Amino acid sequence: MTEKSPALRPNWRRALGSAASAGALVVALTALTACGADEPEPETNGVDELPAAEIEERARAAAAEASSVRLSGTVITEAGTFRLDVRLGDEGGVGEVSTEGTTFELLRIGEDLYIKADQAFWESEGIPDELETDPTEKLDSKYVRVVPDDPAYEQLSGFTDKNTLLDGLLTLDGERAIGEEGEIDGSPTIRVEAGGGAGGVIEVALMGTPYPLRLERGGAAGQLTLDDWGEEFSLNEPKEDEIVDYGDALINPDE
């Protein structure tokens, strides 16, 4: 075999030396990036620099200005325990309410309020003696229109009224104090506690708009999550064949 000329032979020492130099450079750059080029901590919205009472005020103001919110969780009142999962906006609301083993859907578009439930719900609610027939089968899974004169209208519509519901829920009782920072679904938060926590806790977003993201009601009266702030959702009027105008019969059974 013919031996290669010296000029054509690979210079292994030079190649290995170049590779070693390149490797050292990579290591050096990596170390420099790790030690000397740390990314700065993201800036907060500034509420963590405020007194507790002002953080609460900012959170309530942000909630009032938002166009919409999804609210889910439990509310315990003298009237009973309610499990809510509702979307609320300026024009109305939609969602589910559960209480005492029954669940019903609510839909409000402007002043038009509907309740939808299965036959078991209507049977549990009882049928007025004035009505000669049992209409529960007719009401099963229909949108029952609740007229404004119905005594239930105010209570039911309250579950779909953003400002009314939030004004009643976002309340604390007792001396305010700042609690620990935390995180909800990846969003950093700061706690505002009232009465050492016994008077309620609001966890407020530390990034972006300082929305309230979680509420622990005072007196162990329930816990709620508030999310999807400002997100659009649809309020669709039911079809005519899905609607039952039953409210008039309940109020004026003789008509």
Short mmCIF file of C-alpha atoms in Angstrom, two decimals:
data_model
loop_
_atom_site.label_atom_id
_atom_site.label_comp_id
_atom_site.label_asym_id
_atom_site.label_seq_id
_atom_site.Cartn_x
_atom_site.Cartn_y
_atom_site.Cartn_z
CA MET A 1 0.00 0.00 0.00
CA THR A 2 1.31 3.38 -0.89
CA GLU A 3 1.94 5.56 2.15
CA LYS A 4 0.26 8.92 2.16
CA SER A 5 2.50 11.88 1.88
CA PRO A 6 3.04 13.85 5.07
CA ALA A 7 1.15 16.81 3.63
CA LEU A 8 -2.05 14.77 3.31
CA ARG A 9 -1.97 13.12 6.70
CA PRO A 10 -4.54 14.43 9.22
CA ASN A 11 -3.01 16.56 11.92
CA TRP A 12 -4.68 14.79 14.88
CA ARG A 13 -2.94 16.84 17.48
CA ARG A 14 -4.16 20.06 15.90
CA ALA A 15 -7.70 18.71 15.48
CA LEU A 16 -7.89 17.50 19.06
CA GLY A 17 -6.48 20.79 20.26
CA SER A 18 -9.12 22.75 18.34
CA ALA A 19 -11.90 20.54 19.68
CA ALA A 20 -10.64 20.95 23.21
CA SER A 21 -10.50 24.72 22.77
CA ALA A 22 -14.04 24.79 21.40
CA GLY A 23 -15.26 22.66 24.29
CA ALA A 24 -13.59 24.91 26.79
CA LEU A 25 -15.20 27.92 25.14
CA VAL A 26 -18.67 26.32 25.38
CA VAL A 27 -18.12 25.49 29.04
CA ALA A 28 -16.93 29.02 29.71
CA LEU A 29 -19.90 30.56 27.95
CA THR A 30 -22.31 28.26 29.78
CA ALA A 31 -20.78 29.20 33.09
CA LEU A 32 -20.94 32.86 32.18
CA THR A 33 -24.62 32.55 31.27
CA ALA A 34 -25.40 30.69 34.48
CA CYS A 35 -23.42 32.93 36.80
CA GLY A 36 -23.37 36.34 35.25
CA ALA A 37 -26.50 36.62 33.13
CA ASP A 38 -29.37 35.58 35.42
CA GLU A 39 -32.76 36.69 34.18
CA PRO A 40 -34.25 39.44 36.35
CA GLU A 41 -37.24 38.61 38.48
CA PRO A 42 -40.47 39.65 36.75
CA GLU A 43 -41.98 42.81 38.16
CA THR A 44 -45.20 42.58 40.13
CA ASN A 45 -48.18 44.88 39.70
CA GLY A 46 -47.09 46.68 42.85
CA VAL A 47 -49.82 45.66 45.26
CA ASP A 48 -47.29 43.75 47.36
CA GLU A 49 -45.89 47.14 48.33
CA LEU A 50 -49.26 48.39 49.63
CA PRO A 51 -51.00 48.09 53.00
CA ALA A 52 -53.48 45.23 53.32
CA ALA A 53 -56.56 47.45 53.23
CA GLU A 54 -55.40 49.10 50.01
CA ILE A 55 -54.69 45.75 48.36
CA GLU A 56 -58.26 44.74 49.18
CA GLU A 57 -59.56 48.00 47.75
CA ARG A 58 -57.57 47.53 44.54
CA ALA A 59 -58.91 43.99 44.17
CA ARG A 60 -62.52 45.04 44.66
CA ALA A 61 -62.09 47.88 42.15
CA ALA A 62 -60.57 45.51 39.58
CA ALA A 63 -63.46 43.10 40.04
CA ALA A 64 -66.03 45.87 39.60
CA GLU A 65 -64.38 47.09 36.38
CA ALA A 66 -64.01 43.65 34.79
CA SER A 67 -66.47 42.79 32.04
CA SER A 68 -66.85 39.18 33.15
CA VAL A 69 -65.76 36.47 35.57
CA ARG A 70 -66.26 32.79 36.25
CA LEU A 71 -67.13 32.05 39.85
CA SER A 72 -67.11 28.53 41.29
CA GLY A 73 -67.22 27.11 44.77
CA THR A 74 -69.40 26.93 47.85
CA VAL A 75 -71.39 29.60 49.65
CA ILE A 76 -72.93 28.84 53.04
CA THR A 77 -75.74 31.14 54.22
CA GLU A 78 -78.67 31.02 56.61
CA ALA A 79 -80.77 29.87 53.67
CA GLY A 80 -78.55 26.84 53.10
CA THR A 81 -75.42 25.68 51.31
CA PHE A 82 -75.06 26.54 47.65
CA ARG A 83 -72.57 25.16 45.17
CA LEU A 84 -72.03 27.63 42.32
CA ASP A 85 -70.43 27.37 38.91
CA VAL A 86 -71.52 30.47 37.00
CA ARG A 87 -70.22 32.88 34.39
CA LEU A 88 -71.19 36.48 35.00
CA GLY A 89 -71.05 39.47 32.70
CA ASP A 90 -72.51 42.92 32.16
CA GLU A 91 -75.50 41.58 30.21
CA GLY A 92 -76.36 38.62 32.45
CA GLY A 93 -75.09 35.25 33.52
CA VAL A 94 -75.33 31.50 33.04
CA GLY A 95 -74.42 28.45 35.07
CA GLU A 96 -75.39 25.83 37.63
CA VAL A 97 -76.49 26.10 41.24
CA SER A 98 -76.74 23.08 43.54
CA THR A 99 -78.41 23.02 46.94
CA GLU A 100 -79.91 20.38 49.22
CA GLY A 101 -79.20 17.59 46.78
CA THR A 102 -80.77 19.29 43.77
CA THR A 103 -79.18 21.09 40.83
CA PHE A 104 -80.66 23.61 38.45
CA GLU A 105 -79.37 25.81 35.65
CA LEU A 106 -79.89 29.55 35.50
CA LEU A 107 -79.78 31.80 32.46
CA ARG A 108 -80.34 35.54 32.55
CA ILE A 109 -80.16 37.80 29.50
CA GLY A 110 -80.98 41.34 30.52
CA GLU A 111 -84.19 41.06 32.55
CA ASP A 112 -85.19 37.72 31.03
CA LEU A 113 -84.55 34.99 33.60
CA TYR A 114 -84.88 31.25 33.03
CA ILE A 115 -84.45 28.23 35.26
CA LYS A 116 -83.89 24.75 33.85
CA ALA A 117 -84.05 21.54 35.86
CA ASP A 118 -85.13 17.92 35.66
CA GLN A 119 -88.41 16.44 36.84
CA ALA A 120 -86.93 15.38 40.18
CA PHE A 121 -86.10 19.00 40.99
CA TRP A 122 -89.63 20.20 40.31
CA GLU A 123 -91.10 17.35 42.32
CA SER A 124 -88.86 18.26 45.26
CA GLU A 125 -89.97 21.86 45.04
CA GLY A 126 -93.62 20.88 45.36
CA ILE A 127 -96.58 21.85 43.21
CA PRO A 128 -99.12 24.42 44.45
CA ASP A 129 -102.43 22.93 45.58
CA GLU A 130 -104.24 25.39 43.35
CA LEU A 131 -102.97 23.60 40.27
CA GLU A 132 -105.16 20.62 39.45
CA THR A 133 -102.54 18.68 37.48
CA ASP A 134 -98.94 17.82 38.11
CA PRO A 135 -96.91 19.68 35.46
CA THR A 136 -93.50 18.30 36.41
CA GLU A 137 -93.25 16.19 33.26
CA LYS A 138 -93.94 19.28 31.18
CA LEU A 139 -91.21 21.20 32.99
CA ASP A 140 -88.55 18.49 32.79
CA SER A 141 -85.42 19.95 31.11
CA LYS A 142 -87.34 22.99 29.85
CA TYR A 143 -86.37 26.62 30.32
CA VAL A 144 -88.98 27.93 32.72
CA ARG A 145 -89.37 31.68 32.44
CA VAL A 146 -89.34 33.37 35.84
CA VAL A 147 -91.37 36.55 35.72
CA PRO A 148 -90.12 39.62 37.66
CA ASP A 149 -93.21 39.54 39.90
CA ASP A 150 -92.35 36.04 41.14
CA PRO A 151 -90.96 36.22 44.70
CA ALA A 152 -88.15 33.88 43.57
CA TYR A 153 -87.01 36.24 40.82
CA GLU A 154 -84.86 38.47 43.01
CA GLN A 155 -83.07 35.59 44.72
CA LEU A 156 -82.49 33.58 41.55
CA SER A 157 -81.40 36.57 39.47
CA GLY A 158 -78.90 37.43 42.20
CA PHE A 159 -76.93 34.32 41.27
CA THR A 160 -76.50 35.75 37.75
CA ASP A 161 -75.80 39.41 38.63
CA LYS A 162 -72.06 40.04 38.65
CA ASN A 163 -71.99 43.23 40.69
CA THR A 164 -74.60 42.12 43.19
CA LEU A 165 -72.95 38.77 43.78
CA LEU A 166 -69.40 40.09 44.05
CA ASP A 167 -70.41 42.98 46.31
CA GLY A 168 -71.99 40.47 48.67
CA LEU A 169 -69.16 37.96 48.57
CA LEU A 170 -65.98 40.07 48.49
CA THR A 171 -66.31 41.22 52.08
CA LEU A 172 -63.94 40.80 55.00
CA ASP A 173 -64.60 41.32 58.70
CA GLY A 174 -61.87 42.34 61.10
CA GLU A 175 -58.45 43.96 61.10
CA ARG A 176 -56.69 43.49 57.77
CA ALA A 177 -53.19 42.05 57.54
CA ILE A 178 -50.94 40.85 54.74
CA GLY A 179 -50.41 37.11 54.65
CA GLU A 180 -48.03 34.92 52.72
CA GLU A 181 -47.48 35.00 48.99
CA GLY A 182 -48.68 31.97 47.06
CA GLU A 183 -49.72 30.72 43.65
CA ILE A 184 -53.03 29.81 42.00
CA ASP A 185 -52.91 28.01 38.66
CA GLY A 186 -49.47 29.44 37.98
CA SER A 187 -50.37 33.00 38.96
CA PRO A 188 -48.47 34.48 41.93
CA THR A 189 -50.76 35.83 44.64
CA ILE A 190 -50.68 37.68 47.93
CA ARG A 191 -53.11 37.06 50.78
CA VAL A 192 -55.14 39.68 52.56
CA GLU A 193 -56.44 38.26 55.84
CA ALA A 194 -59.09 39.71 58.12
CA GLY A 195 -59.29 38.91 61.81
CA GLY A 196 -56.35 36.54 61.56
CA GLY A 197 -58.13 34.68 58.76
CA ALA A 198 -61.33 34.03 60.74
CA GLY A 199 -62.92 37.08 59.13
CA GLY A 200 -62.10 35.93 55.60
CA VAL A 201 -59.19 35.81 53.17
CA ILE A 202 -58.79 37.20 49.66
CA GLU A 203 -55.91 36.04 47.47
CA VAL A 204 -55.02 38.77 44.98
CA ALA A 205 -53.06 38.43 41.73
CA LEU A 206 -49.52 39.83 41.87
CA MET A 207 -49.09 40.00 38.09
CA GLY A 208 -51.19 42.06 35.71
CA THR A 209 -54.50 43.38 36.99
CA PRO A 210 -54.87 42.71 40.73
CA TYR A 211 -57.97 40.56 40.44
CA PRO A 212 -59.15 38.52 43.43
CA LEU A 213 -58.44 34.90 42.50
CA ARG A 214 -59.67 33.05 45.57
CA LEU A 215 -61.95 33.91 48.44
CA GLU A 216 -62.28 32.19 51.80
CA ARG A 217 -65.41 33.54 53.42
CA GLY A 218 -65.29 34.44 57.08
CA GLY A 219 -66.80 32.11 59.61
CA ALA A 220 -66.09 29.06 57.42
CA ALA A 221 -68.95 30.17 55.17
CA GLY A 222 -67.50 28.73 51.99
CA GLN A 223 -64.66 29.08 49.53
CA LEU A 224 -64.75 30.38 45.96
CA THR A 225 -62.41 30.54 42.99
CA LEU A 226 -62.64 33.52 40.64
CA ASP A 227 -61.06 33.20 37.21
CA ASP A 228 -61.51 33.90 33.48
CA TRP A 229 -61.61 37.62 34.27
CA GLY A 230 -62.59 39.65 31.21
CA GLU A 231 -63.06 36.62 28.95
CA GLU A 232 -66.00 36.62 26.55
CA PHE A 233 -68.78 34.06 26.82
CA SER A 234 -72.10 33.55 25.07
CA LEU A 235 -75.60 34.16 26.41
CA ASN A 236 -77.95 32.42 23.99
CA GLU A 237 -81.71 32.89 24.16
CA PRO A 238 -83.48 29.50 24.35
CA LYS A 239 -85.61 28.42 21.41
CA GLU A 240 -89.32 29.09 21.78
CA ASP A 241 -90.19 25.38 21.91
CA GLU A 242 -87.77 24.99 24.86
CA ILE A 243 -89.47 27.69 26.96
CA VAL A 244 -92.36 27.22 29.38
CA ASP A 245 -94.08 30.31 30.75
CA TYR A 246 -94.93 28.75 34.08
CA GLY A 247 -94.34 31.70 36.40
CA ASP A 248 -97.71 33.37 35.73
CA ALA A 249 -99.53 30.21 36.76
CA LEU A 250 -97.62 30.04 40.02
CA ILE A 251 -98.40 33.64 40.91
CA ASN A 252 -101.92 33.87 39.55
CA PRO A 253 -103.24 30.30 39.51
CA ASP A 254 -106.84 31.44 38.98
CA GLU A 255 -106.03 33.18 35.70
#
